[in-house]
Tab-separated table of C-alpha atoms and ligand atoms in Angstrom:
chain	number	residue	atom	x	y	z
A	1	UNK	CA	29.821	-30.799	37.080
A	2	UNK	CA	27.683	-31.728	40.132
A	3	UNK	CA	24.823	-34.101	39.277
A	4	UNK	CA	22.277	-31.548	40.492
A	5	UNK	CA	22.823	-29.273	37.517
A	6	UNK	CA	21.104	-29.323	34.173
A	7	UNK	CA	22.569	-27.599	31.144
A	8	UNK	CA	19.946	-25.345	29.566
A	9	UNK	CA	21.324	-23.757	26.417
A	10	UNK	CA	24.197	-21.581	27.602
A	11	UNK	CA	22.993	-21.359	31.191
A	12	UNK	CA	23.410	-23.885	33.971
A	13	UNK	CA	20.382	-24.275	36.178
A	14	UNK	CA	21.372	-24.680	39.836
A	15	UNK	CA	18.793	-26.729	41.670
A	16	UNK	CA	19.481	-26.449	45.394
A	17	UNK	CA	20.156	-23.573	47.759
A	18	UNK	CA	23.033	-25.501	49.278
A	19	UNK	CA	24.609	-25.954	45.850
A	20	UNK	CA	24.129	-22.268	44.994
A	21	UNK	CA	25.710	-21.096	48.261
A	22	UNK	CA	28.658	-23.493	48.029
A	23	UNK	CA	29.841	-22.207	44.641
A	24	UNK	CA	32.579	-19.659	44.065
A	25	UNK	CA	32.014	-16.830	41.598
A	26	UNK	CA	33.190	-18.865	38.599
A	27	UNK	CA	30.865	-21.700	39.608
A	28	UNK	CA	27.967	-19.273	39.163
A	29	UNK	CA	29.020	-18.233	35.646
A	30	UNK	CA	26.090	-18.333	33.189
A	31	UNK	CA	23.769	-19.864	35.769
A	32	UNK	CA	20.146	-19.526	36.748
A	33	UNK	CA	18.625	-20.296	40.123
A	34	UNK	CA	14.972	-20.486	41.069
A	35	UNK	CA	15.004	-18.812	44.491
A	36	UNK	CA	13.232	-20.536	47.394
A	37	UNK	CA	13.138	-17.205	49.304
A	38	UNK	CA	11.682	-14.727	46.843
A	39	UNK	CA	10.342	-16.983	44.091
A	40	UNK	CA	12.286	-15.180	41.362
A	41	UNK	CA	14.748	-16.781	38.982
A	42	UNK	CA	18.131	-15.229	39.702
A	43	UNK	CA	20.536	-15.106	36.768
A	44	UNK	CA	24.262	-14.637	36.323
A	45	UNK	CA	24.791	-13.622	32.670
A	46	UNK	CA	28.565	-13.256	33.097
A	47	UNK	CA	31.255	-15.537	31.671
A	48	UNK	CA	34.441	-16.788	33.352
A	49	UNK	CA	35.297	-15.106	36.668
A	50	UNK	CA	38.671	-15.842	38.152
A	51	UNK	CA	41.297	-14.618	40.592
A	52	UNK	CA	44.886	-15.761	40.024
A	53	UNK	CA	47.904	-15.405	37.746
A	54	UNK	CA	45.892	-14.709	34.655
A	55	UNK	CA	47.535	-12.367	32.139
A	56	UNK	CA	48.982	-15.251	30.108
A	57	UNK	CA	45.557	-16.899	30.141
A	58	UNK	CA	43.898	-13.993	28.355
A	59	UNK	CA	44.454	-15.175	24.734
A	60	UNK	CA	42.811	-18.524	25.567
A	61	UNK	CA	39.937	-16.761	27.295
A	62	UNK	CA	39.423	-14.504	24.262
A	63	UNK	CA	39.368	-17.573	22.050
A	64	UNK	CA	36.756	-19.235	24.255
A	65	UNK	CA	34.592	-16.101	24.076
A	66	UNK	CA	34.921	-15.624	20.302
A	67	UNK	CA	35.015	-19.357	19.577
A	68	UNK	CA	37.963	-18.778	17.281
A	69	UNK	CA	41.480	-17.399	17.848
A	70	UNK	CA	41.205	-13.593	18.144
A	71	UNK	CA	42.339	-11.798	14.982
A	72	UNK	CA	42.722	-8.530	16.847
A	73	UNK	CA	41.891	-7.209	20.308
A	74	UNK	CA	42.005	-3.706	21.736
A	75	UNK	CA	42.951	-2.821	25.283
A	76	UNK	CA	41.425	0.138	27.120
A	77	UNK	CA	43.414	1.517	30.064
A	78	UNK	CA	44.141	4.639	32.101
A	79	UNK	CA	47.350	6.484	31.157
A	80	UNK	CA	47.904	7.010	34.896
A	81	UNK	CA	49.036	3.356	35.113
A	82	UNK	CA	50.531	3.118	31.617
A	83	UNK	CA	53.850	1.580	32.786
A	84	UNK	CA	52.104	-1.214	34.669
A	85	UNK	CA	49.867	-1.983	31.694
A	86	UNK	CA	52.656	-1.925	29.111
A	87	UNK	CA	55.067	-3.912	31.263
A	88	UNK	CA	52.747	-6.456	32.866
A	89	UNK	CA	49.897	-6.795	30.389
A	90	UNK	CA	50.488	-5.731	26.793
A	91	UNK	CA	54.097	-6.948	26.526
A	92	UNK	CA	53.395	-10.531	27.668
A	93	UNK	CA	50.214	-10.615	25.573
A	94	UNK	CA	52.052	-9.534	22.420
A	95	UNK	CA	54.844	-11.990	23.194
A	96	UNK	CA	52.133	-14.626	23.219
A	97	UNK	CA	51.247	-13.580	19.680
A	98	UNK	CA	48.114	-11.562	20.413
A	99	UNK	CA	47.464	-8.823	17.854
A	100	UNK	CA	46.650	-5.940	20.164
A	101	UNK	CA	45.950	-2.238	19.671
A	102	UNK	CA	45.878	0.322	22.471
A	103	UNK	CA	43.054	2.599	23.596
A	104	UNK	CA	44.473	4.777	26.377
A	105	UNK	CA	42.223	7.179	28.304
A	106	UNK	CA	42.967	10.208	30.452
A	107	UNK	CA	46.375	11.564	31.283
A	108	UNK	CA	49.057	11.067	33.882
A	109	UNK	CA	48.454	12.678	37.256
A	110	UNK	CA	44.755	13.334	36.618
A	111	UNK	CA	42.093	11.251	38.361
A	112	UNK	CA	39.990	9.727	35.594
A	113	UNK	CA	36.195	9.887	35.873
A	114	UNK	CA	33.693	7.693	34.037
A	115	UNK	CA	32.050	10.535	32.163
A	116	UNK	CA	29.585	9.654	29.432
A	117	UNK	CA	31.253	12.174	27.141
A	118	UNK	CA	34.628	10.445	27.553
A	119	UNK	CA	32.942	7.069	27.080
A	120	UNK	CA	31.407	8.246	23.811
A	121	UNK	CA	34.732	9.616	22.574
A	122	UNK	CA	36.454	6.307	23.354
A	123	UNK	CA	33.670	4.396	21.605
A	124	UNK	CA	34.299	6.434	18.444
A	125	UNK	CA	38.025	5.668	18.704
A	126	UNK	CA	37.563	1.888	18.855
A	127	UNK	CA	39.670	0.054	16.286
A	128	UNK	CA	37.357	-1.254	13.521
A	129	UNK	CA	39.415	-4.424	13.256
A	130	UNK	CA	39.280	-5.235	16.968
A	131	UNK	CA	36.855	-8.098	17.529
A	132	UNK	CA	36.989	-7.897	21.289
A	133	UNK	CA	37.874	-5.375	23.995
A	134	UNK	CA	39.993	-5.792	27.099
A	135	UNK	CA	39.445	-3.269	29.885
A	136	UNK	CA	42.547	-3.280	32.094
A	137	UNK	CA	42.229	-1.233	35.267
A	138	UNK	CA	39.898	-0.751	38.201
A	139	UNK	CA	36.616	1.097	38.796
A	140	UNK	CA	36.604	3.827	36.182
A	141	UNK	CA	38.144	1.708	33.407
A	142	UNK	CA	35.691	-1.064	34.221
A	143	UNK	CA	32.749	1.348	33.883
A	144	UNK	CA	34.133	2.910	30.703
A	145	UNK	CA	34.822	-0.490	29.120
A	146	UNK	CA	31.264	-1.647	29.796
A	147	UNK	CA	30.005	1.578	28.235
A	148	UNK	CA	32.281	1.399	25.171
A	149	UNK	CA	31.657	-2.328	24.626
A	150	UNK	CA	27.898	-1.865	24.870
A	151	UNK	CA	27.905	1.074	22.455
A	152	UNK	CA	30.147	-0.670	19.940
A	153	UNK	CA	28.539	-4.108	20.444
A	154	UNK	CA	31.866	-5.806	21.199
A	155	UNK	CA	32.371	-8.705	23.597
A	156	UNK	CA	34.764	-7.792	26.409
A	157	UNK	CA	37.053	-9.085	29.106
A	158	UNK	CA	37.765	-7.063	32.243
A	159	UNK	CA	41.247	-7.423	33.706
A	160	UNK	CA	41.157	-6.002	37.226
A	161	UNK	CA	44.437	-4.405	38.322
A	162	UNK	CA	43.343	-3.258	41.800
A	163	UNK	CA	40.777	-4.781	44.183
A	164	UNK	CA	39.302	-1.339	44.808
A	165	UNK	CA	35.550	-1.761	44.268
A	166	UNK	CA	32.904	-4.379	43.581
A	167	UNK	CA	31.524	-3.482	40.146
A	168	UNK	CA	33.704	-5.793	38.001
A	169	UNK	CA	30.937	-8.407	37.946
A	170	UNK	CA	27.966	-6.069	38.147
A	171	UNK	CA	25.904	-5.364	35.045
A	172	UNK	CA	25.678	-1.671	35.784
A	173	UNK	CA	28.177	1.157	35.575
A	174	UNK	CA	28.308	4.436	37.437
A	175	UNK	CA	28.522	7.139	34.800
A	176	UNK	CA	28.877	10.868	35.375
A	177	UNK	CA	26.935	13.351	33.302
A	178	UNK	CA	26.826	17.067	34.189
A	179	UNK	CA	28.497	16.374	37.560
A	180	UNK	CA	25.813	13.862	38.511
A	181	UNK	CA	26.545	10.157	38.901
A	182	UNK	CA	23.903	7.730	37.735
A	183	UNK	CA	23.771	3.968	37.527
A	184	UNK	CA	23.349	2.638	33.975
A	185	UNK	CA	22.454	-0.906	32.931
A	186	UNK	CA	25.050	-2.193	30.423
A	187	UNK	CA	26.158	-5.437	28.767
A	188	UNK	CA	27.605	-8.017	31.178
A	189	UNK	CA	31.295	-8.907	30.884
A	190	UNK	CA	32.209	-12.028	28.905
A	191	UNK	CA	35.024	-12.655	31.366
A	192	UNK	CA	36.361	-10.996	34.512
A	193	UNK	CA	39.942	-11.756	35.539
A	194	UNK	CA	41.515	-10.317	38.673
A	195	UNK	CA	45.264	-10.721	38.392
A	196	UNK	CA	46.868	-11.334	41.784
A	197	UNK	CA	50.356	-10.508	40.535
A	198	UNK	CA	49.252	-7.004	39.624
A	199	UNK	CA	46.804	-6.556	42.513
A	200	UNK	CA	49.301	-7.283	45.305
A	201	UNK	CA	51.299	-4.303	44.061
A	202	UNK	CA	48.315	-1.955	43.734
A	203	UNK	CA	48.448	1.209	45.848
A	204	UNK	CA	47.422	0.355	49.434
A	205	UNK	CA	44.796	3.119	49.261
A	206	UNK	CA	43.051	1.176	46.470
A	207	UNK	CA	43.243	-2.114	48.352
A	208	UNK	CA	41.717	-0.363	51.367
A	209	UNK	CA	39.031	1.107	49.134
A	210	UNK	CA	38.036	-2.426	48.137
A	211	UNK	CA	37.826	-3.501	51.766
A	212	UNK	CA	35.716	-0.400	52.441
A	213	UNK	CA	33.327	-0.995	49.548
A	214	UNK	CA	32.813	-4.588	50.710
A	215	UNK	CA	32.292	-3.483	54.321
A	216	UNK	CA	29.012	-1.890	53.202
A	217	UNK	CA	27.553	-5.383	52.974
A	218	UNK	CA	27.739	-5.680	56.767
A	219	UNK	CA	25.094	-2.993	57.318
A	220	UNK	CA	23.364	-2.052	54.047
A	221	UNK	CA	21.175	-5.163	54.031
A	222	UNK	CA	19.720	-3.863	57.300
A	223	UNK	CA	18.618	-0.749	55.404
A	224	UNK	CA	17.081	-2.896	52.682
A	225	UNK	CA	15.253	-5.013	55.265
A	226	UNK	CA	14.163	-1.881	57.148
A	227	UNK	CA	12.717	-0.378	53.986
A	228	UNK	CA	10.948	-3.658	53.225
A	229	UNK	CA	9.549	-3.827	56.775
A	230	UNK	CA	8.249	-0.261	56.890
A	231	UNK	CA	7.317	0.446	53.291
A	232	UNK	CA	6.898	-3.020	51.796
A	233	UNK	CA	8.450	-3.892	48.458
A	234	UNK	CA	10.914	-6.537	47.411
A	235	UNK	CA	13.520	-8.160	49.659
A	236	UNK	CA	15.583	-11.322	49.208
A	237	UNK	CA	18.156	-12.617	51.713
A	238	UNK	CA	20.065	-14.630	49.086
A	239	UNK	CA	22.523	-11.853	48.100
A	240	UNK	CA	23.465	-11.440	51.765
A	241	UNK	CA	23.835	-15.175	52.305
A	242	UNK	CA	25.920	-15.733	49.185
A	243	UNK	CA	28.569	-13.284	50.440
A	244	UNK	CA	28.685	-14.394	54.100
A	245	UNK	CA	31.649	-16.732	53.707
A	246	UNK	CA	33.568	-14.172	51.637
A	247	UNK	CA	33.161	-11.526	54.324
A	248	UNK	CA	34.364	-14.002	56.937
A	249	UNK	CA	37.458	-14.834	54.860
A	250	UNK	CA	38.316	-11.192	54.223
A	251	UNK	CA	37.947	-10.259	57.882
A	252	UNK	CA	39.919	-13.306	59.027
A	253	UNK	CA	42.777	-12.339	56.708
A	254	UNK	CA	42.633	-8.601	57.457
A	255	UNK	CA	46.233	-8.477	58.720
A	256	UNK	CA	47.399	-10.296	55.596
A	257	UNK	CA	45.675	-7.656	53.483
A	258	UNK	CA	47.648	-4.949	55.282
A	259	UNK	CA	50.819	-6.897	54.377
A	260	UNK	CA	49.782	-7.578	50.763
A	261	UNK	CA	49.870	-11.332	51.281
A	262	UNK	CA	48.868	-13.192	48.142
A	263	UNK	CA	46.299	-15.422	49.822
A	264	UNK	CA	44.643	-12.494	51.609
A	265	UNK	CA	44.494	-10.414	48.415
A	266	UNK	CA	43.028	-13.437	46.605
A	267	UNK	CA	40.273	-13.718	49.229
A	268	UNK	CA	39.606	-10.015	48.782
A	269	UNK	CA	39.463	-10.503	44.999
A	270	UNK	CA	36.989	-13.371	45.213
A	271	UNK	CA	34.870	-11.408	47.719
A	272	UNK	CA	34.796	-8.524	45.248
A	273	UNK	CA	33.641	-10.793	42.415
A	274	UNK	CA	30.897	-12.291	44.597
A	275	UNK	CA	29.789	-8.890	45.850
A	276	UNK	CA	29.225	-7.741	42.270
A	277	UNK	CA	27.274	-10.921	41.577
A	278	UNK	CA	25.042	-10.270	44.591
A	279	UNK	CA	23.767	-7.230	42.658
A	280	UNK	CA	23.816	-8.933	39.264
A	281	UNK	CA	21.423	-11.672	40.430
A	282	UNK	CA	18.924	-8.870	41.125
A	283	UNK	CA	19.338	-7.505	37.578
A	284	UNK	CA	21.623	-4.753	38.796
A	285	UNK	CA	19.547	-3.675	41.815
A	286	UNK	CA	22.223	-2.449	44.243
A	287	UNK	CA	20.411	-2.825	47.597
A	288	UNK	CA	22.481	-5.847	48.790
A	289	UNK	CA	25.701	-3.814	48.501
A	290	UNK	CA	24.546	-0.256	48.935
A	291	UNK	CA	22.585	1.462	51.699
A	292	UNK	CA	22.970	4.625	53.745
A	293	UNK	CA	26.782	4.299	53.808
A	294	UNK	CA	26.672	4.766	50.024
A	295	UNK	CA	24.208	7.649	50.399
A	296	UNK	CA	26.820	9.322	52.617
A	297	UNK	CA	29.567	8.643	50.061
A	298	UNK	CA	27.483	9.922	47.137
A	299	UNK	CA	26.680	13.061	49.094
A	300	UNK	CA	30.382	13.627	49.796
A	301	UNK	CA	31.081	13.143	46.084
A	302	UNK	CA	28.603	15.899	45.344
A	303	UNK	CA	30.525	18.249	47.664
A	304	UNK	CA	33.598	17.814	45.446
A	305	UNK	CA	31.613	19.609	42.739
A	306	UNK	CA	29.509	22.076	44.729
A	307	UNK	CA	32.180	23.059	47.289
A	308	UNK	CA	35.364	21.796	45.656
A	309	UNK	CA	36.227	19.475	48.543
A	310	UNK	CA	38.968	16.914	47.758
A	311	UNK	CA	37.974	13.746	45.890
A	312	UNK	CA	38.441	10.381	47.598
A	313	UNK	CA	38.248	6.818	46.378
A	314	UNK	CA	34.668	5.572	46.472
A	315	UNK	CA	35.419	2.612	48.745
A	316	UNK	CA	37.371	4.685	51.257
A	317	UNK	CA	34.360	6.930	51.780
A	318	UNK	CA	32.042	3.930	51.898
A	319	UNK	CA	34.239	2.369	54.604
A	320	UNK	CA	33.910	5.467	56.796
A	321	UNK	CA	30.193	5.623	55.979
A	322	UNK	CA	29.842	1.988	57.054
A	323	UNK	CA	31.381	2.699	60.462
A	324	UNK	CA	28.995	5.627	60.898
A	325	UNK	CA	25.959	3.530	59.936
A	326	UNK	CA	26.929	0.616	62.190
A	327	UNK	CA	27.025	3.176	65.002
A	328	UNK	CA	23.694	4.613	63.855
A	329	UNK	CA	22.000	1.220	64.138
A	330	UNK	CA	23.401	0.788	67.650
A	331	UNK	CA	22.183	4.273	68.562
A	332	UNK	CA	18.687	3.692	67.184
A	333	UNK	CA	18.341	0.329	68.892
A	334	UNK	CA	18.697	2.097	72.240
A	335	UNK	CA	16.237	4.969	71.833
A	336	UNK	CA	12.851	4.815	73.524
A	337	UNK	CA	10.305	5.271	70.723
A	338	UNK	CA	7.534	5.784	73.297
A	339	UNK	CA	9.036	9.186	74.129
A	340	UNK	CA	8.432	10.473	70.604
A	341	UNK	CA	5.335	12.662	70.316
A	342	UNK	CA	4.091	12.679	66.700
A	343	UNK	CA	2.396	16.076	67.119
A	344	UNK	CA	5.631	17.623	68.310
A	345	UNK	CA	7.638	16.082	65.446
A	346	UNK	CA	5.164	17.525	62.949
A	347	UNK	CA	5.315	20.954	64.583
A	348	UNK	CA	9.121	20.980	64.639
A	349	UNK	CA	9.831	19.805	61.097
A	350	UNK	CA	10.411	22.431	58.409
A	351	UNK	CA	7.587	22.841	55.875
A	352	UNK	CA	8.346	21.271	52.497
A	353	UNK	CA	8.638	24.716	50.829
A	354	UNK	CA	11.440	25.627	53.239
A	355	UNK	CA	13.337	22.449	52.363
A	356	UNK	CA	12.997	23.108	48.635
A	357	UNK	CA	14.247	26.679	49.070
A	358	UNK	CA	17.109	25.575	51.296
A	359	UNK	CA	18.226	22.931	48.782
A	360	UNK	CA	18.101	25.511	45.997
A	361	UNK	CA	20.362	27.813	47.989
A	362	UNK	CA	22.790	25.081	49.069
A	363	UNK	CA	23.154	22.800	46.063
A	364	UNK	CA	22.605	24.985	42.988
A	365	UNK	CA	22.721	22.848	39.839
A	366	UNK	CA	22.052	19.665	41.824
A	367	UNK	CA	19.059	21.156	43.692
A	368	UNK	CA	16.448	19.687	41.298
A	369	UNK	CA	17.663	16.180	42.209
A	370	UNK	CA	17.197	16.929	45.906
A	371	UNK	CA	13.826	18.493	45.403
A	372	UNK	CA	12.484	15.636	43.341
A	373	UNK	CA	13.430	13.264	46.172
A	374	UNK	CA	12.013	15.580	48.857
A	375	UNK	CA	8.686	15.723	47.040
A	376	UNK	CA	8.375	11.928	47.012
A	377	UNK	CA	9.676	11.345	50.549
A	378	UNK	CA	7.987	14.208	52.421
A	379	UNK	CA	4.878	12.751	54.039
A	380	UNK	CA	1.712	14.727	54.729
A	381	UNK	CA	1.113	15.531	58.404
A	382	UNK	CA	-1.437	12.725	58.713
A	383	UNK	CA	0.732	10.177	56.923
A	384	UNK	CA	3.723	11.103	59.071
A	385	UNK	CA	1.707	10.774	62.284
A	386	UNK	CA	0.520	7.351	61.083
A	387	UNK	CA	4.083	6.337	60.176
A	388	UNK	CA	5.428	7.317	63.608
A	389	UNK	CA	2.636	5.517	65.470
A	390	UNK	CA	3.025	2.426	63.296
A	391	UNK	CA	6.767	2.316	63.965
A	392	UNK	CA	6.157	2.821	67.702
A	393	UNK	CA	3.700	-0.084	67.700
A	394	UNK	CA	6.020	-2.359	65.700
A	395	UNK	CA	9.318	-1.349	67.285
A	396	UNK	CA	10.300	-4.802	68.586
A	397	UNK	CA	9.215	-6.578	65.392
A	398	UNK	CA	11.219	-4.049	63.399
A	399	UNK	CA	14.379	-4.864	65.329
A	400	UNK	CA	13.717	-8.588	65.131
A	401	UNK	CA	13.604	-8.226	61.348
A	402	UNK	CA	16.632	-5.966	61.028
A	403	UNK	CA	19.034	-7.281	63.672
A	404	UNK	CA	20.222	-10.344	61.678
A	405	UNK	CA	21.600	-7.820	59.161
A	406	UNK	CA	23.057	-5.370	61.700
A	407	UNK	CA	26.179	-6.700	63.453
A	408	UNK	CA	27.853	-4.776	66.260
A	409	UNK	CA	30.069	-1.842	65.354
A	410	UNK	CA	33.016	-3.443	67.122
A	411	UNK	CA	32.766	-6.742	65.209
A	412	UNK	CA	33.363	-4.886	61.938
A	413	UNK	CA	35.613	-2.082	63.146
A	414	UNK	CA	38.192	-4.511	64.530
A	415	UNK	CA	38.996	-6.331	61.244
A	416	UNK	CA	38.935	-3.049	59.313
A	417	UNK	CA	41.403	-1.689	61.831
A	418	UNK	CA	43.608	-4.777	61.387
A	419	UNK	CA	43.570	-4.222	57.635
A	420	UNK	CA	44.916	-0.719	58.298
A	421	UNK	CA	41.794	1.018	56.997
A	422	UNK	CA	41.428	4.762	57.436
A	423	UNK	CA	38.297	5.201	59.552
A	424	UNK	CA	38.132	8.871	60.446
A	425	UNK	CA	36.529	11.859	58.763
A	426	UNK	CA	39.905	13.548	58.458
A	427	UNK	CA	41.152	10.592	56.377
A	428	UNK	CA	38.508	11.451	53.762
A	429	UNK	CA	38.998	15.212	54.134
A	430	UNK	CA	35.540	15.816	55.537
A	431	UNK	CA	34.612	17.878	58.597
A	432	UNK	CA	32.125	17.025	61.313
A	433	UNK	CA	29.741	19.478	59.618
A	434	UNK	CA	30.151	17.693	56.259
A	435	UNK	CA	29.297	14.409	57.980
A	436	UNK	CA	26.254	15.828	59.782
A	437	UNK	CA	25.064	17.321	56.527
A	438	UNK	CA	25.515	13.949	54.791
A	439	UNK	CA	23.370	12.239	57.438
A	440	UNK	CA	20.618	14.853	57.329
A	441	UNK	CA	20.697	15.934	53.670
A	442	UNK	CA	21.982	12.735	52.033
A	443	UNK	CA	18.535	11.098	52.248
A	444	UNK	CA	17.138	14.064	50.295
A	445	UNK	CA	19.696	13.401	47.541
A	446	UNK	CA	18.993	9.697	47.085
A	447	UNK	CA	15.600	8.033	46.694
A	448	UNK	CA	16.634	4.886	48.607
A	449	UNK	CA	14.869	4.579	52.002
A	450	UNK	CA	17.331	3.900	54.831
A	451	UNK	CA	17.702	4.284	58.580
A	452	UNK	CA	18.537	7.943	57.910
A	453	UNK	CA	15.020	8.468	56.573
A	454	UNK	CA	13.489	6.792	59.595
A	455	UNK	CA	15.569	8.992	61.913
A	456	UNK	CA	14.340	12.048	60.012
A	457	UNK	CA	10.717	10.914	60.177
A	458	UNK	CA	11.019	10.331	63.920
A	459	UNK	CA	12.367	13.867	64.363
A	460	UNK	CA	15.733	12.722	65.743
A	461	UNK	CA	17.924	15.160	63.783
A	462	UNK	CA	20.173	17.043	64.287
A	463	UNK	CA	20.835	15.649	67.788
A	464	UNK	CA	21.135	12.045	66.549
A	465	UNK	CA	23.681	12.992	63.876
A	466	UNK	CA	26.043	14.490	66.411
A	467	UNK	CA	25.650	11.617	68.878
A	468	UNK	CA	26.195	8.976	66.179
A	469	UNK	CA	29.407	10.575	64.891
A	470	UNK	CA	30.669	10.584	68.457
A	471	UNK	CA	29.701	6.948	68.968
A	472	UNK	CA	31.302	5.917	65.661
A	473	UNK	CA	34.647	7.339	66.770
A	474	UNK	CA	35.225	9.021	63.401
A	475	UNK	CA	35.844	12.493	64.820
A	476	UNK	CA	39.430	12.072	65.996
B	501	ZN	ZN1	15.681	-14.510	45.794
B	502	ZN	ZN1	30.198	0.849	46.255
């Protein structure tokens, strides 16, 4: 233990920024940090976090959590990967003497969703004798395990089987109710293990999804800073800084990821743990890992329900969304704000009643969500004129604030390309029209303020949407 730490009850207090930034995810376990940037105390309420050969370690980890040898544990998993779980997880665990019951979810060949109804059914099926839960899987199983463990008040260990998303170490879960995904605050994991042995053999599409979900970090903090600059509110650069080295490692080993090299997949795993923590230290606030690229992805998810478009992995969509948003920042940097006439923008924009009617016609059951957002985001004529003039007068300051969080498109596209990432709309089964609609309508679906909202306020749509998709190179 470094001398600069003090043990306070269960939590370690980290005293210097340098110490905080030099730690890996496990070094931040059960820690608190009084932030020199924002003045808040950031907390990591999560137990052990490790990447490695870990299945055999699980019984010891359970014992550390329970503070006695586990009498019985129960493992939650997706039947879609039943063979992998039985062969690589439950068999070695039972051979090690762990008393383990099974809690399978879903069925083979069907993409599992983290629906609250399913979560509640699983919670009712939890073995009374099981003292602790193990959630073995990736995104959906992770969300469901958090839900079930919170409802049944059980401690839990997450065993990640694919590096496909960054929520293993977050304290929220994305749950679906009536076709709508919402973020729910749940109990933090008592341990998160990412097993390299299993992860190197995960489907490449899931590995790519993880790279895509992490790519968001490269541009979404610009949205957060932009929102802070224009509308005020909270911003802290610590989440971005704490993941800088991880992003560098993942990009530097991009080719190794494409070849499933153990070291590269381990870097990806650690980056995923840290990325989740960057949200956890803000009590689950997702801004450091989620901006307009996630708005685009969430909008495309909605189209799977309203127009029955094919489902994609979350991170794959986010990766494409990230490329589009990197291009959008480059596009916006080059416009001449002096050419925008506020009176003309106000004359050209549709009245709020038209937007509400249009959303009703387009999105049916989901229309109320859109319209609630529209009502809060739609500025009065005077407020919009003020907003445009203010942005025109602060244009250079705005870019000075945002640019540290907005790297060039090429600097991110190149490593993603080396990793073999799909980066076109066709790879996520979306048309140019679906992408334009996501850019223009997505901001009416999500309350988060991003560059897409600014573009709308400045009257740049639909022309900007078309130009940005071109610039992003996602149309081929
Ligand atoms: Zn802070
Ligand atoms: Zn994500």
